[in-house]
Coordinates of C-alpha atoms and ligand atoms in Angstrom, one line a residue:
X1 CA 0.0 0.0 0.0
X2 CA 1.8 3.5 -0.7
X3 CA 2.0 5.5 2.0
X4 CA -0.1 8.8 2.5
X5 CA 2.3 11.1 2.5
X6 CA 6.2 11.3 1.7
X7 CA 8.4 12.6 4.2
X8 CA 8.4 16.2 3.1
X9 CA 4.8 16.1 2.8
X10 CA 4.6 14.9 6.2
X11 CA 6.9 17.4 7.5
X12 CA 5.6 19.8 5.8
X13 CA 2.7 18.8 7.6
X14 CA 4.0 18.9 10.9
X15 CA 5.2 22.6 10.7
X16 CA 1.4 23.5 9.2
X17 CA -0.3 22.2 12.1
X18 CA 2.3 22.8 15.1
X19 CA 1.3 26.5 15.8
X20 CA -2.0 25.4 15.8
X21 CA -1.3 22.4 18.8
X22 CA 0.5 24.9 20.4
X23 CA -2.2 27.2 20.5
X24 CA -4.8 24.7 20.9
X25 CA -2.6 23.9 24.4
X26 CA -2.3 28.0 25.3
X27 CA -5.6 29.5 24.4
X28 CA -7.7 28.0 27.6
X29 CA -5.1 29.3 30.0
X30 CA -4.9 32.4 27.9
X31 CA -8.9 32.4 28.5
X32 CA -8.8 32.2 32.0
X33 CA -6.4 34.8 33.1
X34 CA -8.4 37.4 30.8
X35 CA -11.5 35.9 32.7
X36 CA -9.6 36.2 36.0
X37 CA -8.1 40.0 35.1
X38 CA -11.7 40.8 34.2
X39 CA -13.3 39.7 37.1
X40 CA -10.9 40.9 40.0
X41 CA -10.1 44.0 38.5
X42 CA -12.3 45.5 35.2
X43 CA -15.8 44.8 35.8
X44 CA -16.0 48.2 38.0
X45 CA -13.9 50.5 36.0
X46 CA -15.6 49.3 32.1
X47 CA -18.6 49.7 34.0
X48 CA -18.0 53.3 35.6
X49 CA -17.2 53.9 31.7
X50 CA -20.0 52.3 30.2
X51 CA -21.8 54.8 32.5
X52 CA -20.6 57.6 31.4
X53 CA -20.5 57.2 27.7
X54 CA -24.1 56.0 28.4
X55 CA -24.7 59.4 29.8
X56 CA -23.3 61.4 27.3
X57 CA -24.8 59.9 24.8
X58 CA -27.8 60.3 26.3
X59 CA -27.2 64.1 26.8
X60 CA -25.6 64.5 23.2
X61 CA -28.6 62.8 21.2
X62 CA -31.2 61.9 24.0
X63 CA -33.8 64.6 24.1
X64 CA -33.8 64.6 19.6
X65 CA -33.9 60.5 19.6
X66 CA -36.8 60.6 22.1
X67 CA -38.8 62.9 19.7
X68 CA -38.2 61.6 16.4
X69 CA -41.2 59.3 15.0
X70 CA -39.1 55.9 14.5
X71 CA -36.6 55.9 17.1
X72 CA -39.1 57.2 19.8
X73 CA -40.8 54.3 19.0
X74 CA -37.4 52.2 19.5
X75 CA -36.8 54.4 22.4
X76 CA -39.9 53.8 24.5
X77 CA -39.9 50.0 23.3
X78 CA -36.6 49.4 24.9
X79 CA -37.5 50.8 28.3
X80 CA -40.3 48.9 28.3
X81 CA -38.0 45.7 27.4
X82 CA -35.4 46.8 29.9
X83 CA -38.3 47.8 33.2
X84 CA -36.5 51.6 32.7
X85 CA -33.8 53.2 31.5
X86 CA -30.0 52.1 32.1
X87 CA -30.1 49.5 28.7
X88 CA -27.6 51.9 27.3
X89 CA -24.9 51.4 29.9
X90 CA -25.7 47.6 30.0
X91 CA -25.5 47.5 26.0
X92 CA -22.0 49.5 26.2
X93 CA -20.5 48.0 28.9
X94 CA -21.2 44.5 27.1
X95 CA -19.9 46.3 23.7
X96 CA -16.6 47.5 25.4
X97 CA -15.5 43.9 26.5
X98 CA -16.6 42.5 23.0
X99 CA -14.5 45.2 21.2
X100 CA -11.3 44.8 23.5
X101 CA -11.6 40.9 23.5
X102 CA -11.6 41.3 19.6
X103 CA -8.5 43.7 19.5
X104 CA -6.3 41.7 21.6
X105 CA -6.7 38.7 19.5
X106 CA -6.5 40.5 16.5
X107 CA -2.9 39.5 15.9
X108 CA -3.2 36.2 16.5
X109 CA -6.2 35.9 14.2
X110 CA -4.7 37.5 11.6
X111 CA -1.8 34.9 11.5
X112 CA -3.8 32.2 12.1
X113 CA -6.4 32.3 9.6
X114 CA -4.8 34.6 7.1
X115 CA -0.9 34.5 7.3
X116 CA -0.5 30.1 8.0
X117 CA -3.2 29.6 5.5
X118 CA -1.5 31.7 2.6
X119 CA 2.2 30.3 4.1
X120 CA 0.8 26.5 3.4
X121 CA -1.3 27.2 0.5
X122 CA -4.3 26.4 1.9
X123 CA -6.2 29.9 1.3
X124 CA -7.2 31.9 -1.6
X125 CA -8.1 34.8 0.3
X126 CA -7.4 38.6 -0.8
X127 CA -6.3 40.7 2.3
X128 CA -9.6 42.9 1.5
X129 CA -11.8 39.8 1.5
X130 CA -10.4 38.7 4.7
X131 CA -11.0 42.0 6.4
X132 CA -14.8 42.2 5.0
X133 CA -15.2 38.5 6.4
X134 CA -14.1 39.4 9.9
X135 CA -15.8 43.0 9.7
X136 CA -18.6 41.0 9.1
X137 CA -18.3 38.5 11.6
X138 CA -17.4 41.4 14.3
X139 CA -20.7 42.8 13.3
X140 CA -22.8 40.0 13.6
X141 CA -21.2 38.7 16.8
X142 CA -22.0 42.7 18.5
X143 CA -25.6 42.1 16.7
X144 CA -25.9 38.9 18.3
X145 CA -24.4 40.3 22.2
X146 CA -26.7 43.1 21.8
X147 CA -29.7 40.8 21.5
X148 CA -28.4 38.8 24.0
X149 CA -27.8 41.2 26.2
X150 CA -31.7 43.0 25.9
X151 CA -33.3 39.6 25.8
X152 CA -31.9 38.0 28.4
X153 CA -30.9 40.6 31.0
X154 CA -34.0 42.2 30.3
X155 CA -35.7 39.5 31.1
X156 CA -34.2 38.3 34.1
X157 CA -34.7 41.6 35.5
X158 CA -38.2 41.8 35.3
X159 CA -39.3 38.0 35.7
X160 CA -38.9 35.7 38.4
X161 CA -39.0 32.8 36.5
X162 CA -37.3 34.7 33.1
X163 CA -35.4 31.1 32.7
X164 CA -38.3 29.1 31.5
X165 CA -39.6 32.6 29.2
X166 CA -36.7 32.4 27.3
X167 CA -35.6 28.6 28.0
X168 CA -38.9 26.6 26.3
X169 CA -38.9 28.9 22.7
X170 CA -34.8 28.6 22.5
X171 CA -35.2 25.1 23.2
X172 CA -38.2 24.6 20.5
X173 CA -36.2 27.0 18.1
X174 CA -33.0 24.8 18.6
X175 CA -35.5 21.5 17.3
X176 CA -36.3 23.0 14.0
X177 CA -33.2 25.2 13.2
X178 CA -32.0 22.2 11.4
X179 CA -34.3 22.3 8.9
X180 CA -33.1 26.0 8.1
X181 CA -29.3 24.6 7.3
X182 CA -29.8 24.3 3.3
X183 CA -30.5 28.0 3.6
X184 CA -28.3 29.6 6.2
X185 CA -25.3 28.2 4.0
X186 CA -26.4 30.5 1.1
X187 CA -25.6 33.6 3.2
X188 CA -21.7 33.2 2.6
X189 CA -21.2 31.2 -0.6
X190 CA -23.1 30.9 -4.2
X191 CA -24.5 28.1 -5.0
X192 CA -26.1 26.2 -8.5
X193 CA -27.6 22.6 -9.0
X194 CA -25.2 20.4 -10.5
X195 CA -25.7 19.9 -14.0
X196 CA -27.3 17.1 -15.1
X197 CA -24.7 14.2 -16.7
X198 CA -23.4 11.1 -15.5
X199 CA -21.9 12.3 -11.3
X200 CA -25.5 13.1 -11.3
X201 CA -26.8 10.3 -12.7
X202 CA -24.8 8.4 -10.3
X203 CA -25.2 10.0 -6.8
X204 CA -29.6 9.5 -7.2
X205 CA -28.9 6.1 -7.9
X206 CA -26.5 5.8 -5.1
X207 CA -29.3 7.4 -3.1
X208 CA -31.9 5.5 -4.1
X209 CA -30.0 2.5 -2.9
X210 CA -29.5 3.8 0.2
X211 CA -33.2 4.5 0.2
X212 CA -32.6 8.7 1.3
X213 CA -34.6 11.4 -0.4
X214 CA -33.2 14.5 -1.6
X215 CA -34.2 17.9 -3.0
X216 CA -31.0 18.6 -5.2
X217 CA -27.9 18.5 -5.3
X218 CA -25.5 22.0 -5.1
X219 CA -21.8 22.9 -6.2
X220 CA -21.1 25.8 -3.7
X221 CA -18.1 27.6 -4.9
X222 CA -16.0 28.1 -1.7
X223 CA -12.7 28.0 -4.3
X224 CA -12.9 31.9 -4.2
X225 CA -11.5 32.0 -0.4
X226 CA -9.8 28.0 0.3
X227 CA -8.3 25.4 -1.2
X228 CA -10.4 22.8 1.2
X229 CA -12.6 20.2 -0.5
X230 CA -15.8 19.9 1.3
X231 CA -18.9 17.4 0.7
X232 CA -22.0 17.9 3.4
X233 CA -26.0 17.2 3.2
X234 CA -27.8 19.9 4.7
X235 CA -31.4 19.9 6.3
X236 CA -33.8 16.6 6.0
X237 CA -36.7 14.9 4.5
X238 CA -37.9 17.4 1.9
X239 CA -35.2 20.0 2.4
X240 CA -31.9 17.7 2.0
X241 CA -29.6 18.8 -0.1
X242 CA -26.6 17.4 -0.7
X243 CA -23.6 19.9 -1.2
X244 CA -20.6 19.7 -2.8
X245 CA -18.0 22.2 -3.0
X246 CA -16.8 23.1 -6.3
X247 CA -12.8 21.9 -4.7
X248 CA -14.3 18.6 -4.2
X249 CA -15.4 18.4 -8.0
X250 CA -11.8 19.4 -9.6
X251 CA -9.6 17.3 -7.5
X252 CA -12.0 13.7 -7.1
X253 CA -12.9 11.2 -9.3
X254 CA -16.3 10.6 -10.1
X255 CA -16.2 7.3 -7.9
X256 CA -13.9 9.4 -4.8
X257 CA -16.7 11.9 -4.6
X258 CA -19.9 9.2 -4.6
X259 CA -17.3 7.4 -2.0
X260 CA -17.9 11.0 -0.1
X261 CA -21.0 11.8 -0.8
X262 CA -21.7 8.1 0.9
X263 CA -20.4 8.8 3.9
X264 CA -22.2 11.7 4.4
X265 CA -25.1 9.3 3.3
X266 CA -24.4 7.8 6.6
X267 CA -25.2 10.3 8.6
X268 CA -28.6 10.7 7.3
X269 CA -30.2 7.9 9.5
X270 CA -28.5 8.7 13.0
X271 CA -30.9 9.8 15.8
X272 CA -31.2 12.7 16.1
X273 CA -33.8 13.0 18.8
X274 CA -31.5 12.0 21.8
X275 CA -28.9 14.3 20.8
X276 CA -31.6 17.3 20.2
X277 CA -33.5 17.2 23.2
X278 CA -30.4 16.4 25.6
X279 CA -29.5 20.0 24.1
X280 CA -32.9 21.6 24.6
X281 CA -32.4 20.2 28.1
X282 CA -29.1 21.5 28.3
X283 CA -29.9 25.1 27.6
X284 CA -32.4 24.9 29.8
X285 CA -30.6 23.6 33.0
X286 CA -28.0 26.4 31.3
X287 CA -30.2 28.9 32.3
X288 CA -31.1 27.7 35.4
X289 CA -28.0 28.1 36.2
X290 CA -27.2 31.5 35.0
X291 CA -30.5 32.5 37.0
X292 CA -28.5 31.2 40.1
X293 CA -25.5 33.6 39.9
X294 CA -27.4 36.3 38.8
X295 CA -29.4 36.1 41.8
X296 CA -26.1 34.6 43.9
X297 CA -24.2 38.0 42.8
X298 CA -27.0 40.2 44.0
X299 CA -27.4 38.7 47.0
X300 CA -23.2 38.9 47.7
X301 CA -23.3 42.1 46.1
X302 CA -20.4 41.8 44.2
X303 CA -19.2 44.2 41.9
X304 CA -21.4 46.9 43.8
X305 CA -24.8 44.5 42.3
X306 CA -27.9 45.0 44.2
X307 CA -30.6 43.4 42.4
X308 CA -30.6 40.3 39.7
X309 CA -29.9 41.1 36.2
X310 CA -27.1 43.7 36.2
X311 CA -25.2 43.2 33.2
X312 CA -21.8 43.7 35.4
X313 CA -22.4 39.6 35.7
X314 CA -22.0 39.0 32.0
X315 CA -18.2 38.1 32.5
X316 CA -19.0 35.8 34.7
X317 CA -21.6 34.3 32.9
X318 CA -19.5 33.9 29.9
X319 CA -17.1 32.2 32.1
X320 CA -19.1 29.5 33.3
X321 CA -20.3 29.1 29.6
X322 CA -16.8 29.0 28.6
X323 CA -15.7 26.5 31.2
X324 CA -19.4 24.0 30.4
X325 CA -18.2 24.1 27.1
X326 CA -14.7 22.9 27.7
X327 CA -15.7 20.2 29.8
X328 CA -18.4 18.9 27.7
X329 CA -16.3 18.9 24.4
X330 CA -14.2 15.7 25.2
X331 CA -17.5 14.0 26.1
X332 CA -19.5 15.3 22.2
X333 CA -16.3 14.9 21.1
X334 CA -16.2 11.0 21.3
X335 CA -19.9 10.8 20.5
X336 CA -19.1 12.5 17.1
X337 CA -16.0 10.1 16.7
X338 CA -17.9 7.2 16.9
X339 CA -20.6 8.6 14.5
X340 CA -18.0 9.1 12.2
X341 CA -17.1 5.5 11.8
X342 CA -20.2 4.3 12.0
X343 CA -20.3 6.6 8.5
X344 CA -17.3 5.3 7.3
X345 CA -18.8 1.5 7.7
X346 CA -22.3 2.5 6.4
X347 CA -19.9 4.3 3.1
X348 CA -17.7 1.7 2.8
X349 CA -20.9 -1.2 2.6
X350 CA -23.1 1.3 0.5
X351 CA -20.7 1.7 -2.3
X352 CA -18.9 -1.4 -2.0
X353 CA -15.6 -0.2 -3.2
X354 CA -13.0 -0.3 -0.9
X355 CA -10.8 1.3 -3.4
X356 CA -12.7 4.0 -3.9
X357 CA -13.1 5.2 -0.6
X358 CA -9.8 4.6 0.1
X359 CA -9.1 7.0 -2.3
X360 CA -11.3 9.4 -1.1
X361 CA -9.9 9.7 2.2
X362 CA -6.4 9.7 1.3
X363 CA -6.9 12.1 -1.3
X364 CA -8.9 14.3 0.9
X365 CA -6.0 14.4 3.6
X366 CA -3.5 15.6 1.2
X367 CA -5.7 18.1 0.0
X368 CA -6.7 19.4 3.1
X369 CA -3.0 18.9 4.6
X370 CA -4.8 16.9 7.7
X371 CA -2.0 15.5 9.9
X372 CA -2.8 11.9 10.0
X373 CA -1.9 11.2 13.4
X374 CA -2.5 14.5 15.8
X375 CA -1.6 14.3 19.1
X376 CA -3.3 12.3 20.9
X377 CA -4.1 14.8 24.1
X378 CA -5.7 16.9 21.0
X379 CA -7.8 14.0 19.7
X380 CA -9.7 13.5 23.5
X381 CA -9.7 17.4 23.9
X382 CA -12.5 17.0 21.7
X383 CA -11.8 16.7 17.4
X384 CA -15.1 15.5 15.7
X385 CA -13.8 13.4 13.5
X386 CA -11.0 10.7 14.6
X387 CA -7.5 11.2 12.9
X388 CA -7.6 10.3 9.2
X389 CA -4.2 7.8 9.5
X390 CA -7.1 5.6 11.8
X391 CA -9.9 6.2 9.0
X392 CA -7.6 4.7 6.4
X393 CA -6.2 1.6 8.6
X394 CA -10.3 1.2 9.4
X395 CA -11.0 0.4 5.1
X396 CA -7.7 -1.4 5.0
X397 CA -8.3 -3.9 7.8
X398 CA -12.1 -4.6 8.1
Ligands
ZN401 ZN1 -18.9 12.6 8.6

């Protein structure tokens, strides 16, 4: 059997993914002392600021804002949402943290996804594009704290039980979002129906065999920022589509892509029910939780907090969100591994060609320059899929 890679290819590897172990090692610790520097010493003084550019703001554009036929309808909507005024300092002070967090990892970003990326040949990306990506992302993510910050601070400050107001639609939200997927992906990349011929021909008899309906299957041109090939199937029943990047379709043969396009086939028929309502539950108990330190931090007055729902809690908040979500990882983490064989098995007996896939996977690590055996510490930290050097011994040894 030839091996995956040469030894330059492997070494080359090697120095692609090392700065990203070594952050994958740093950034938690790098979390927590931020978490730690923002607890013991910032909340007050961002706060105190917050305040005062609330109130000058206020004074600056207040009085005209309040009068002005839309936003006096924003205006008094917000007060209403919020029990009074103050949302602006609570908006701000939320802002400020978002803003600096962003700034000080600016650098590392930058090299990370943009200077690595170009170094290995991995991205496409112009420097403009890259900026209007993260703008974007910077926006959205302020859009999203905003709303976050209104809905549920807003809530919890005038609701006893503010948990279970916002908990059950989340929850019921979280069940059907699924079904959005084919759509969301749209947002960031074009996409058009494969044209008809014989790949086409090939992938509705494949999933006829397998017994999966579909409603058509995209090329979503992802060429114009990375070098990645990429095959998924988003949404279910009547909305599945199966998506193929247009990478996928220059590098594979027509059998290494229906090798793909079968594993992702086997993927179709997991339950999903467990794994969506043991979320639902989790945000839920989430927010049970938050309701406890909101109401633990009024009652300790820390930070100078005299009542539930004072936004000076958010860092802590995000702390114990940061911390459930490192913990939980290795746990989802070896769910999702397991799912992925079970894929690999369900590919590997729906195709039948052993060759094929084999091909697929192997070509898909050199394209993608995945090391084939990460570190191990990495692997149980939490990867979704298990290292592609096991994926390939997996189809040679059944
Ligand atoms: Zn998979």
């Amino acid at each position: 059997m030839e091996p995956l890679f040469t030894p330059e290819q492997l070494a080359e590897i090697h120095a692609y993914h090392q700065p990203y172990y070594i952050r994958a090692a740093v950034e938690p610790w790098v979390r927590l002392a931020l978490s730690a520097l923002l607890l013991g010493v910032l909340v007050r003084p961002v706060y105190r600021g917050a305040t005062a550019a609330a109130a000058a703001l206020e004074r600056r554009f207040g009085a005209g804002l309040r009068k002005a036929p839309v936003s006096r309808a924003f205006f008094s909507a917000m007060d209403r949402l919020w029990g009074e005024s103050g949302w602006g300092t609570a908006i701000l002070f939320a802002l400020f943290i978002d803003v600096a967090t962003q700034l000080l990892y600016a650098p590392a970003n930058v090299y990370f996804y943009y200077v690595l990326e170009h170094r290995y040949g991995m991205s496409n990306d112009t420097p403009a594009g890259f900026a209007w990506t993260w703008f974007k992302g910077g926006v959205v993510g302020a859009i999203a704290l905003t709303a976050l910050v209104v809905g549920l601070y807003g809530l919890a400050r005038r609701v006893r039980r503010w948990w279970l107001v916002l908990g059950v639609p989340v929850a019921l939200l979280m069940l059907v979002a699924s079904a959005l997927d084919p759509y969301r992906a749209r947002l960031y990349f074009d996409q058009s129906p494969l044209p008809e011929g014989p790949l086409r021909a090939r992938i509705t008899a494949l999933m006829r065999k397998a017994d999966i309906t579909f409603s058509d299957v995209m090329v979503e041109k992802t060429s114009v920022t990375s070098k990645r090939i990429q095959a998924y199937f988003a949404g279910q029943g009547p909305t599945r589509t199966i998506v193929l990047n247009d990478v996928i379709l220059q590098e594979f043969a027509e059998d290494e892509v229906l090798a793909a396009v079968a594993h992702e086939a086997g993927h179709v028929n997991e339950p999903r029910w467990p794994g969506r309502i043991a979320s639902s539950l989790a945000v839920m108990a989430l927010l049970l939780l938050i309701d406890g330190l909101l109401r633990l931090s009024a009652r300790r007055g820390w930070w100078g907090i005299q009542r539930p729902g004072d936004i000076r809690t958010l860092p802590l908040v995000s702390l114990v969100v940061f911390l459930l979500i490192s913990f939980a990882a290795p746990v989802s983490g070896v769910l999702s591994r397991e799912r992925e064989r079970e894929a690999d098995r369900y590919g590997l007996k729906l195709t039948g060609d052993p060759g094929a896939f084999r091909r697929m996977l192997v070509k898909a690590a050199r394209v993608n320059k995945m090391d084939p055996e990460p570190p191990r510490w990495l692997v149980l930290k939490g990867m979704s899929h298990p290292p592609m050097g096991e994926r390939i011994a997996a189809v040679d040894t059944p």
